[in-house]
Short mmCIF file of C-alpha atoms in Angstrom, two decimals:
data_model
loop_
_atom_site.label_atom_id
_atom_site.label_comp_id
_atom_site.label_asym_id
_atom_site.label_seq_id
_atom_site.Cartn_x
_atom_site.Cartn_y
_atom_site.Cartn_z
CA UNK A 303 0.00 0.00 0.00
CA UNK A 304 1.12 3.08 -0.41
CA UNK A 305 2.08 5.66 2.29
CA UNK A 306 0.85 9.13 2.58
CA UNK A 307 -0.69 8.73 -0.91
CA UNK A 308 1.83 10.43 -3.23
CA UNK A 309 2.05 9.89 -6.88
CA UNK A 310 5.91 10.42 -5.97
CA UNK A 311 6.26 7.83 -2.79
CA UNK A 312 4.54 5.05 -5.18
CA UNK A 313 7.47 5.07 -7.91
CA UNK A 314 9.22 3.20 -5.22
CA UNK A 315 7.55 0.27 -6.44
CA UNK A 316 6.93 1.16 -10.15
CA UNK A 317 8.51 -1.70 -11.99
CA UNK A 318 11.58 0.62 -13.30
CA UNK A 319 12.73 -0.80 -9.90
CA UNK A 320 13.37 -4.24 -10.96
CA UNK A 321 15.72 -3.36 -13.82
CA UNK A 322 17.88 -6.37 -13.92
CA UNK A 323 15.68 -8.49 -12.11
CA UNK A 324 14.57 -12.05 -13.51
CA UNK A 325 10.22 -10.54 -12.68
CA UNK A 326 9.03 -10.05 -15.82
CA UNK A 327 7.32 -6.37 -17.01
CA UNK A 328 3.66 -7.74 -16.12
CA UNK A 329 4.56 -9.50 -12.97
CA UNK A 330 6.45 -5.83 -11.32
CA UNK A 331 3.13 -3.70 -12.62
CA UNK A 332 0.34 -5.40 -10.36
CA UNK A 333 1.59 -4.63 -7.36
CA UNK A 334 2.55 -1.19 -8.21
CA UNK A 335 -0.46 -0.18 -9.93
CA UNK A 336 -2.65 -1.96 -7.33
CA UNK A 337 -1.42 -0.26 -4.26
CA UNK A 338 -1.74 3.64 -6.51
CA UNK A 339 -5.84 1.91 -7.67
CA UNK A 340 -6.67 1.72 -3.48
CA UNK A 341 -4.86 4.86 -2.64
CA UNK A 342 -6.95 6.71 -5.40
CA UNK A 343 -10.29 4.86 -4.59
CA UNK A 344 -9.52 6.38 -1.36
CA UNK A 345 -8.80 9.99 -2.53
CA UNK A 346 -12.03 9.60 -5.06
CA UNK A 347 -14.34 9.01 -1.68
CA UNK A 348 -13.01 11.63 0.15
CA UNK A 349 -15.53 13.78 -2.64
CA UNK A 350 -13.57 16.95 -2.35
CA UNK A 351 -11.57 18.84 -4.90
CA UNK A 352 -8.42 18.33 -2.97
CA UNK A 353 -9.54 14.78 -3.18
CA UNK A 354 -10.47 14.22 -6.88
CA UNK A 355 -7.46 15.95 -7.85
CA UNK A 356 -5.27 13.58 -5.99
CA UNK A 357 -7.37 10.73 -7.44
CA UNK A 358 -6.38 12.00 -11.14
CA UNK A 359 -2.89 12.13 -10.90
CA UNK A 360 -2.92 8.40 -9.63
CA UNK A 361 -4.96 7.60 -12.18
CA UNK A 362 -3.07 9.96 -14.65
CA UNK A 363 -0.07 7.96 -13.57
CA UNK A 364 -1.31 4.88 -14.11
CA UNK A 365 -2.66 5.41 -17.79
CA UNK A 366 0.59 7.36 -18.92
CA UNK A 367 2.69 3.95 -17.98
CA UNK A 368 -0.28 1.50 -19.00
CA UNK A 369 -2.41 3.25 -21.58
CA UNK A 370 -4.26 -0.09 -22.29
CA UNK A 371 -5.13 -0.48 -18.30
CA UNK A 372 -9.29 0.07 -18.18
CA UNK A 373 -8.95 0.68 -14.76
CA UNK A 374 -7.07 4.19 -14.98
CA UNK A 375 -9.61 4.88 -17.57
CA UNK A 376 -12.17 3.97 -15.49
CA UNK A 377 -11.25 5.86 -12.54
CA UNK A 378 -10.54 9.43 -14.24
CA UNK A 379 -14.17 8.52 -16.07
CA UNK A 380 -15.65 8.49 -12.02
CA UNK A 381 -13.33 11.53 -11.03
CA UNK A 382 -15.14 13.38 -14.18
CA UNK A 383 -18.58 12.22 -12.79
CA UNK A 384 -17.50 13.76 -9.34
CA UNK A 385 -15.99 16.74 -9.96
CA UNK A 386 -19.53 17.73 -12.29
CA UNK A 387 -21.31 16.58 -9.00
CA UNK A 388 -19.33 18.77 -6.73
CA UNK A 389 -19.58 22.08 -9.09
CA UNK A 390 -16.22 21.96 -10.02
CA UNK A 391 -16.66 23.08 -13.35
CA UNK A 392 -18.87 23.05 -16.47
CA UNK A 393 -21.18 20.09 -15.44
CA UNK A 394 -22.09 19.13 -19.20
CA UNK A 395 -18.64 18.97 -20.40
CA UNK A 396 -17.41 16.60 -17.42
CA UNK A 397 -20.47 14.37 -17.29
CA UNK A 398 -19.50 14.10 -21.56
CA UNK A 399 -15.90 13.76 -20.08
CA UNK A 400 -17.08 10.60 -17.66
CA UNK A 401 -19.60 9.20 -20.22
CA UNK A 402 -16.50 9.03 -23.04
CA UNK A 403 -14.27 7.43 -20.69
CA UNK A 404 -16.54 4.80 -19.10
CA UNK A 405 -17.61 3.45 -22.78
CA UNK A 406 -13.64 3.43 -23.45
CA UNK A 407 -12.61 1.50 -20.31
CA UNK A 408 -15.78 -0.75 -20.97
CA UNK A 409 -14.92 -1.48 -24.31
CA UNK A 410 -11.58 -3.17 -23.44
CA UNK A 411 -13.26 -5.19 -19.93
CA UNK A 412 -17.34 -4.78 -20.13
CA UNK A 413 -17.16 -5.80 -16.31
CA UNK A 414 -15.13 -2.59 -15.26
CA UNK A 415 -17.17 -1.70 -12.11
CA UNK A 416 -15.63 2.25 -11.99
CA UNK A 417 -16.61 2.34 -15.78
CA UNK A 418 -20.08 0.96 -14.80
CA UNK A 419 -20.73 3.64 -12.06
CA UNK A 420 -19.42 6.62 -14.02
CA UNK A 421 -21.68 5.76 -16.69
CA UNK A 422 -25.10 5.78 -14.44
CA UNK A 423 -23.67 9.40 -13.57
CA UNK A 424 -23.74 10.47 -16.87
CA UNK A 425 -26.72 8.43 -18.27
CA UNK A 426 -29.12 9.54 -14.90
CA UNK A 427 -27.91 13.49 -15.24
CA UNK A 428 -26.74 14.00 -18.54
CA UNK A 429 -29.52 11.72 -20.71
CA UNK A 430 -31.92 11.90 -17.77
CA UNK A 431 -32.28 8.08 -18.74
CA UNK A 432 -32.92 6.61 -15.03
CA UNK A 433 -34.10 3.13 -16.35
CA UNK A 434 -29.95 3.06 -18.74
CA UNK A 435 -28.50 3.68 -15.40
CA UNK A 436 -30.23 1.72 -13.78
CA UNK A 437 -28.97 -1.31 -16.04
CA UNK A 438 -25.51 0.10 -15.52
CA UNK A 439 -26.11 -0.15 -11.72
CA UNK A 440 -27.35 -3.53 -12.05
CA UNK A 441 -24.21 -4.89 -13.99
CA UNK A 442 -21.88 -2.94 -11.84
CA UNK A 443 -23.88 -5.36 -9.18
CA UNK A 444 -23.66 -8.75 -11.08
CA UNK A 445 -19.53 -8.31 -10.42
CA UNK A 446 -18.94 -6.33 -7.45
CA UNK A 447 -21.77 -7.44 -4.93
CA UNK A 448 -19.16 -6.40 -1.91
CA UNK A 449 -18.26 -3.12 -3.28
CA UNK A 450 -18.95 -0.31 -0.77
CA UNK A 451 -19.07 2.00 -3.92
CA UNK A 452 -21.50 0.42 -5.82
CA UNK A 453 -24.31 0.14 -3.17
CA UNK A 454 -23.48 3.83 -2.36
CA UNK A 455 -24.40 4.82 -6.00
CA UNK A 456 -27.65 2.53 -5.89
CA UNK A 457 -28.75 4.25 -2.76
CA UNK A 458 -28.92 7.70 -4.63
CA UNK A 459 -30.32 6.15 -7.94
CA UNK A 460 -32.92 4.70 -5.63
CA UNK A 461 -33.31 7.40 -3.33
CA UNK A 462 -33.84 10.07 -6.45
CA UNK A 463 -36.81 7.06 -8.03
CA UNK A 464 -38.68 7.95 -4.63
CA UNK A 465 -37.59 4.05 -3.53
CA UNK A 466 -36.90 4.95 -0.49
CA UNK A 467 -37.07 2.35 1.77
CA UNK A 468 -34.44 -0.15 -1.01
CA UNK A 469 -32.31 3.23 -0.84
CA UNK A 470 -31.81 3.15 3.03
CA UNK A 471 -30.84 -0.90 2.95
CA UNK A 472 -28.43 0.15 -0.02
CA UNK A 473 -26.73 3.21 1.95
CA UNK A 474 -26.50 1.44 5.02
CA UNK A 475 -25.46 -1.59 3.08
CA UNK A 476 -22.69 0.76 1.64
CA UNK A 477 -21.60 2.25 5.35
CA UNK A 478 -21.11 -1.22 6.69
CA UNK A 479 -19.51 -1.89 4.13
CA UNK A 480 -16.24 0.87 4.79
CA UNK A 481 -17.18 1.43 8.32
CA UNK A 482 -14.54 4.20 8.57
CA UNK A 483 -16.18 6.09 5.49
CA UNK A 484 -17.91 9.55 6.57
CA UNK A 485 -19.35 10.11 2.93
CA UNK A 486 -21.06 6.93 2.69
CA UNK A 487 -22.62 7.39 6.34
CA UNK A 488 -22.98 10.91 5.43
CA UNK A 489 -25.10 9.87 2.30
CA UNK A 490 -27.06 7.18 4.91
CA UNK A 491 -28.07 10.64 6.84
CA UNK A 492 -29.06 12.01 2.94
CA UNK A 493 -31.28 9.42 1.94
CA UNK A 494 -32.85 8.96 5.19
CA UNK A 495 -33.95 12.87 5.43
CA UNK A 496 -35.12 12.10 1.64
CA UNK A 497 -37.40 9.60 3.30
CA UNK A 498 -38.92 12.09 5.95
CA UNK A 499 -36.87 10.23 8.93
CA UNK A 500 -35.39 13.08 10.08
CA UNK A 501 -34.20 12.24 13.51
CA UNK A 502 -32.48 9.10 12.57
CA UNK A 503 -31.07 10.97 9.82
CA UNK A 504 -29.92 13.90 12.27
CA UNK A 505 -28.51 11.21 14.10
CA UNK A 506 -26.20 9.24 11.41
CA UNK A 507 -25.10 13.36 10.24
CA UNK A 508 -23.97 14.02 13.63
CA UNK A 509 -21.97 10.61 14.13
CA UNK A 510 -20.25 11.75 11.40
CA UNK A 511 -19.84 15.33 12.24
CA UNK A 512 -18.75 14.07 15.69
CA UNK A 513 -15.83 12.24 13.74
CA UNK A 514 -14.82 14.60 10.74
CA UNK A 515 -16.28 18.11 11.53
CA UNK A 516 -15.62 19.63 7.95
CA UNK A 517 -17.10 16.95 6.42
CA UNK A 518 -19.81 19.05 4.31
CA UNK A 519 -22.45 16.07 2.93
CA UNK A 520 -23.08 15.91 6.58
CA UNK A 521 -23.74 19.25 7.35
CA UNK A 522 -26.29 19.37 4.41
CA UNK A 523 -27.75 16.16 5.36
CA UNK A 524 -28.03 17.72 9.44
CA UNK A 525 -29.25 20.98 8.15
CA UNK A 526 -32.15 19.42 5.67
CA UNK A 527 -33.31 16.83 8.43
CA UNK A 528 -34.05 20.04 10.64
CA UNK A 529 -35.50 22.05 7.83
CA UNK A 530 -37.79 18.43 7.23
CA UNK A 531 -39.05 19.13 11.04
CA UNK A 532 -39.86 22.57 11.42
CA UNK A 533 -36.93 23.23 13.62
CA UNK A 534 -36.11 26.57 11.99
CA UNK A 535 -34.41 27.97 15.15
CA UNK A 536 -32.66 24.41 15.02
CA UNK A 537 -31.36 25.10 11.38
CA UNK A 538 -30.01 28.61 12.16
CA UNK A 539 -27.72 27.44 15.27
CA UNK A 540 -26.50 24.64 12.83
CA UNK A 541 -25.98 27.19 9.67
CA UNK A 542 -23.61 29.46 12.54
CA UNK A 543 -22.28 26.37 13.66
CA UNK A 544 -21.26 25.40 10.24
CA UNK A 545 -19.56 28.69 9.28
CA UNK A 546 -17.77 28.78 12.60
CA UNK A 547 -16.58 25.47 11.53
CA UNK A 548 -15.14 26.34 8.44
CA UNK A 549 -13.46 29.39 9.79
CA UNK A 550 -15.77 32.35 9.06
CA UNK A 551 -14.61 34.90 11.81
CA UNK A 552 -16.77 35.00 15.13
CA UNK A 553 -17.48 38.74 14.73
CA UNK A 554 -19.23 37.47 11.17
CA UNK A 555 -21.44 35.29 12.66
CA UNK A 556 -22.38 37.21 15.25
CA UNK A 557 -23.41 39.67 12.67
CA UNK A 558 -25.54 36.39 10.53
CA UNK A 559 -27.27 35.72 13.90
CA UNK A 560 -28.35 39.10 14.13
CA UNK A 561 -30.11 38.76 10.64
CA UNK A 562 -31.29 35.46 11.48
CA UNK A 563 -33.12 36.13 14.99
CA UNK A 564 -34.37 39.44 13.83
CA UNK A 565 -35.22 38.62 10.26
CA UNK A 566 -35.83 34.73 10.61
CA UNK A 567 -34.19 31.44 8.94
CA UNK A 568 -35.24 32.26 5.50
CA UNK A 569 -34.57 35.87 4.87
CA UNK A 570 -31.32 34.99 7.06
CA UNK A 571 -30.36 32.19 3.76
CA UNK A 572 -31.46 34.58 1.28
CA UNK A 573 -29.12 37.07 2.33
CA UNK A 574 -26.37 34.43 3.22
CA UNK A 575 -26.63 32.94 -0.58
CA UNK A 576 -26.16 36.45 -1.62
CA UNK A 577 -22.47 36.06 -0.87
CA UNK A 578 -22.42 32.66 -3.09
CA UNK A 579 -21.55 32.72 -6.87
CA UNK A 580 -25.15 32.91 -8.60
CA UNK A 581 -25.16 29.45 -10.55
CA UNK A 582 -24.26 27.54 -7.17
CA UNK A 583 -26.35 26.23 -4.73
CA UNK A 584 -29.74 26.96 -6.96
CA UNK A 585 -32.25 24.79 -5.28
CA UNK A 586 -30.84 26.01 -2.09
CA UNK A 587 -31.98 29.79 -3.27
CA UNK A 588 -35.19 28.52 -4.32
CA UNK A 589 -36.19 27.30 -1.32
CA UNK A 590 -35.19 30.23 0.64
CA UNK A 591 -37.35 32.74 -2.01
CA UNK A 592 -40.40 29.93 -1.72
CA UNK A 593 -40.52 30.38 1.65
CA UNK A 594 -40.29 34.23 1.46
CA UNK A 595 -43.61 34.02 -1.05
CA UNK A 596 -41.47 34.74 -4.50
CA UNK A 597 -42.92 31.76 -5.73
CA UNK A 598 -42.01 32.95 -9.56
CA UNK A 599 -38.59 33.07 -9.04
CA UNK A 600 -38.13 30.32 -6.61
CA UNK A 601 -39.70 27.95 -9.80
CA UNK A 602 -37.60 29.79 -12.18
CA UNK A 603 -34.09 28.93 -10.23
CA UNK A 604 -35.54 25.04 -9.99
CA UNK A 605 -35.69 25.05 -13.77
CA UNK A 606 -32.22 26.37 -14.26
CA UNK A 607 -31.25 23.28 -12.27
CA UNK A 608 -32.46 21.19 -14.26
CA UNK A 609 -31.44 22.42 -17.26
CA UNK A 610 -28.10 23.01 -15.69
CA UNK A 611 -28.13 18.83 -14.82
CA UNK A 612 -27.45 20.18 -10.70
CA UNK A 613 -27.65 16.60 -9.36
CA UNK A 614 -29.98 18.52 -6.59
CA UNK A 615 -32.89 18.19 -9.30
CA UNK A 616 -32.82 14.79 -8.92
CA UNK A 617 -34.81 14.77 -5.48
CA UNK A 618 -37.14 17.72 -6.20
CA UNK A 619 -40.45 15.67 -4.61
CA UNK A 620 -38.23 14.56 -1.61
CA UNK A 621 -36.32 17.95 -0.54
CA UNK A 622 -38.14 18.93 2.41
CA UNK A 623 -36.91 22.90 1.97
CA UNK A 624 -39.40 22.68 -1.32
CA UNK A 625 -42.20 22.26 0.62
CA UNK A 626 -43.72 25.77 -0.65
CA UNK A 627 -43.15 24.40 -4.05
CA UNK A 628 -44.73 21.19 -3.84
CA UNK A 629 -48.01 22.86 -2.99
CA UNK A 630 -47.87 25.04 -5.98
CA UNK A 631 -50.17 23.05 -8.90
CA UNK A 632 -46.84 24.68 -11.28
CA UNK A 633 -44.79 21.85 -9.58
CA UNK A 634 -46.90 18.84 -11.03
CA UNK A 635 -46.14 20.62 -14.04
CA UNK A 636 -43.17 20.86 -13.79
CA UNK A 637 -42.46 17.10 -12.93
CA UNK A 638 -44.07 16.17 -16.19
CA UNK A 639 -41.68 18.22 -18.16
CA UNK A 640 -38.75 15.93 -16.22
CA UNK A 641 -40.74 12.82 -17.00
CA UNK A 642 -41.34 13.33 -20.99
#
């Protein structure tokens, strides 16, 4: 395995090191390239950009010295996938990115798992085509039954289908799994809030949190299980809280808990998302402006993310903060759009 996880520290065992040696070419790569696969998988799940930027260069390494190895393919094709899922860049162009190198890896070994769950990405956000990725899911099954990865990937597929009950056994399926994994329990705490269990979903988050306190899927998942129970004084400590966390000075958030207790949560997130980039956190904005009675513009930003592929879209009957929106006879409308 390979220490630290450094593209660098795992030449060590590249197989320029047995120059002279009676191991043949072959024999010297799988050791090598298997120790850089698990230290990427690892970067990969960590699902930030420091993360997925790690996970490339492995994989980057990997493909420069093996170009006919699916499995670098493969990987990059999942980094793509994740990096359009995290907003790091133009989401159509990486999902395009992910779909191209999935079919690539798959073409050379049709049972390449990381190929197999890149694709659903693509073919569930960028096609819209939940019944393709659900095949793709289902293959990625057939041949990896005790991969932590795939179940995590069913869970959302499910989840987003409104399965909700098949989504929990898949997420918690997932965390057990890679016990040590905060994003997997973190998306246990997701799809459990997307099934209206909010306490036991507040409870998995705050394991978490407990563990890794800048881990952010958990803070969303904590945050939209209070929002799902009406605990709006609840949701403002845990916004502060949040910010505190990741460093936002303590004379700031004094001043945010000003807005919030004389203003209230939702003017309080309007303002807050003022100080976002515009095209991020959309549904977010909606809700906040559905709650404040712009109803127009809260449907208009839910459209954009759709049409923008924001993977957020995906749960639009299940996000509790819609609430406003799912009483609105527009919504329906709006769902049969998604549907045709």
């Amino acid at each position: 395995m390979v220490a630290g996880g450094s593209v660098a520290a795992s030449r060590a065992l590249a197989p320029s090191t047995f120059a002279g040696s009676t191991r043949t070419a072959v024999e010297a790569k799988a050791p090598w390239v298997d120790a850089v696969l698990e230290a990427a998988r690892r970067d990969l799940n960590r699902r930030t950009a420091t993360g997925l930027d790690a996970a490339a260069r492995r994989y980057s390494e990997i493909e420069r010295q093996w170009p006919q190895d699916p499995r670098a393919q493969a990987g990059l094709a999942r980094v793509a996938a994740l990096r359009a899922d995290l907003r790091l860049g133009d989401r159509f162009a990486l999902y395009f990115e992910s779909r191209s190198r999935a079919e690539r890896a798959l073409a050379r070994e049709p049972t390449q798992v990381d190929a197999l769950l890149a694709l659903s990405s693509a073919q569930r956000l960028l096609e819209w085509d939940a019944a393709a990725a659900g095949r793709s899911l289902e293959a990625a099954l057939a041949v990896a039954a005790h991969d932590p990865d795939v179940h995590q990937v069913r869970a959302w597929w499910l989840s987003a289908a409104g399965r909700h009950r098949e989504a929990i056994d898949a997420a918690t399926r997932a965390s057990a799994l890679a016990p040590g994994s905060a994003t997997k329990r973190s998306d246990l705490a997701f799809v459990l809030t997307m099934a209206g269990r909010f306490d036991a979903a507040a409870a998995e988050a705050r394991a978490v949190l407990d563990a890794n306190p800048r881990e952010g899927a958990a803070w969303g998942a904590l945050l939209r299980s209070r929002l799902g129970a009406g605990d709006l004084d609840g949701a403002l400590d845990l916004h502060l809280d949040m910010l505190r966390t990741y460093g936002v000075p303590p004379e700031a958030v004094a001043r945010w808990r000003a807005v919030g207790e004389a203003e209230g949560y939702w003017a309080f997130s309007s303002r807050w998302l003022e100080s976002v980039p515009s095209e991020r956190l959309l549904i977010a904005r909606a809700a906040a402006l559905a709650h404040l009675g712009q109803l127009d513009r809260a449907f208009g930003l839910v459209e954009r993310a759709v049409e923008r592929r924001d993977w957020e879209a995906l749960w639009l009957e299940s996000l509790p903060e819609l609430a406003p929106l799912h009483r609105d006879g527009r919504f329906q409308q709006l769902l049969n759009r998604l549907e045709a």
